[in-house]
Amino acid sequence: MGDEDEIENVLADIEDVAAGRIISMEHAELMAPLTEACTDLENELETFYRISARNTVINKMTVDELNELIASMKSMTDSIRALKKSAID
């Protein structure tokens, strides 16, 4: 990201705070790291789902490890759904 893009993002964050769309600059400053974390997670999940190496990874894990991974993924999905629902309510 270039300096101009970063300045535009900061100005947009300030505007969101001033307009009451985001409650504080501290919250607004977390928008970029949150977006980056979501993008990284999305990319990794998509890559993992599509690659043939997925089977190799799965075969190296124990059944308990796979069940734990699945439970963790479902928990994260449930948490995100709950956050989205609370934002709408």
Short mmCIF file of C-alpha atoms in Angstrom, two decimals:
data_model
loop_
_atom_site.label_atom_id
_atom_site.label_comp_id
_atom_site.label_asym_id
_atom_site.label_seq_id
_atom_site.Cartn_x
_atom_site.Cartn_y
_atom_site.Cartn_z
CA MET A 1 0.00 0.00 0.00
CA GLY A 2 1.38 3.39 -0.95
CA ASP A 3 1.58 6.46 1.25
CA GLU A 4 -1.36 8.07 -0.59
CA ASP A 5 -3.54 5.01 -0.02
CA GLU A 6 -2.61 4.95 3.64
CA ILE A 7 -3.46 8.64 4.03
CA GLU A 8 -6.81 8.09 2.27
CA ASN A 9 -7.59 5.18 4.62
CA VAL A 10 -6.76 7.27 7.70
CA LEU A 11 -8.92 10.13 6.44
CA ALA A 12 -11.77 7.70 5.74
CA ASP A 13 -11.39 6.30 9.26
CA ILE A 14 -11.53 9.80 10.74
CA GLU A 15 -14.64 10.53 8.69
CA ASP A 16 -16.28 7.30 9.92
CA VAL A 17 -15.53 8.21 13.52
CA ALA A 18 -16.77 11.78 13.07
CA ALA A 19 -19.98 10.49 11.46
CA GLY A 20 -20.52 7.95 14.24
CA ARG A 21 -20.15 4.88 12.01
CA ILE A 22 -17.16 3.77 14.09
CA ILE A 23 -17.12 4.69 17.76
CA SER A 24 -13.46 5.69 18.18
CA MET A 25 -10.16 6.07 16.38
CA GLU A 26 -8.85 3.12 18.37
CA HIS A 27 -11.58 0.98 16.77
CA ALA A 28 -11.03 2.55 13.35
CA GLU A 29 -7.31 1.81 13.46
CA LEU A 30 -8.14 -1.88 13.82
CA MET A 31 -10.04 -1.92 10.52
CA ALA A 32 -6.91 -2.50 8.42
CA PRO A 33 -5.50 -5.32 10.60
CA LEU A 34 -8.95 -6.95 10.74
CA THR A 35 -9.31 -6.76 6.97
CA GLU A 36 -5.81 -8.19 6.53
CA ALA A 37 -6.50 -11.05 8.96
CA CYS A 38 -9.77 -11.86 7.18
CA THR A 39 -8.06 -11.82 3.79
CA ASP A 40 -5.24 -14.05 5.01
CA LEU A 41 -7.71 -16.52 6.50
CA GLU A 42 -9.85 -16.54 3.37
CA ASN A 43 -6.81 -17.13 1.14
CA GLU A 44 -5.45 -19.94 3.31
CA LEU A 45 -8.81 -21.69 3.54
CA GLU A 46 -9.38 -21.42 -0.20
CA THR A 47 -5.89 -22.70 -0.96
CA PHE A 48 -6.17 -25.54 1.55
CA TYR A 49 -9.55 -26.57 0.18
CA ARG A 50 -8.39 -26.66 -3.43
CA ILE A 51 -4.90 -28.15 -3.27
CA SER A 52 -4.20 -31.83 -3.70
CA ALA A 53 -1.73 -31.56 -0.80
CA ARG A 54 -4.79 -31.27 1.44
CA ASN A 55 -5.09 -35.05 1.35
CA THR A 56 -1.47 -35.40 2.41
CA VAL A 57 -2.02 -33.00 5.30
CA ILE A 58 -5.17 -34.85 6.33
CA ASN A 59 -3.42 -38.22 6.17
CA LYS A 60 -0.63 -36.96 8.44
CA MET A 61 -3.09 -35.87 11.12
CA THR A 62 -4.64 -38.17 13.66
CA VAL A 63 -8.40 -38.55 13.78
CA ASP A 64 -8.41 -36.59 17.05
CA GLU A 65 -6.38 -33.78 15.47
CA LEU A 66 -8.79 -33.65 12.52
CA ASN A 67 -11.79 -33.56 14.84
CA GLU A 68 -10.14 -30.73 16.80
CA LEU A 69 -9.41 -28.80 13.58
CA ILE A 70 -12.99 -29.24 12.37
CA ALA A 71 -14.38 -28.16 15.75
CA SER A 72 -12.11 -25.11 15.74
CA MET A 73 -13.22 -24.13 12.24
CA LYS A 74 -16.89 -24.58 13.15
CA SER A 75 -16.39 -22.52 16.31
CA MET A 76 -14.80 -19.69 14.33
CA THR A 77 -17.64 -19.82 11.81
CA ASP A 78 -20.23 -19.72 14.60
CA SER A 79 -18.43 -16.78 16.25
CA ILE A 80 -18.34 -14.82 13.00
CA ARG A 81 -22.01 -15.54 12.35
CA ALA A 82 -22.88 -14.36 15.86
CA LEU A 83 -20.88 -11.16 15.37
CA LYS A 84 -22.64 -10.48 12.07
CA LYS A 85 -26.04 -11.16 13.65
CA SER A 86 -25.31 -8.83 16.58
CA ALA A 87 -24.29 -6.10 14.14
CA ILE A 88 -27.61 -6.39 12.32
CA ASP A 89 -29.81 -6.50 15.45
#
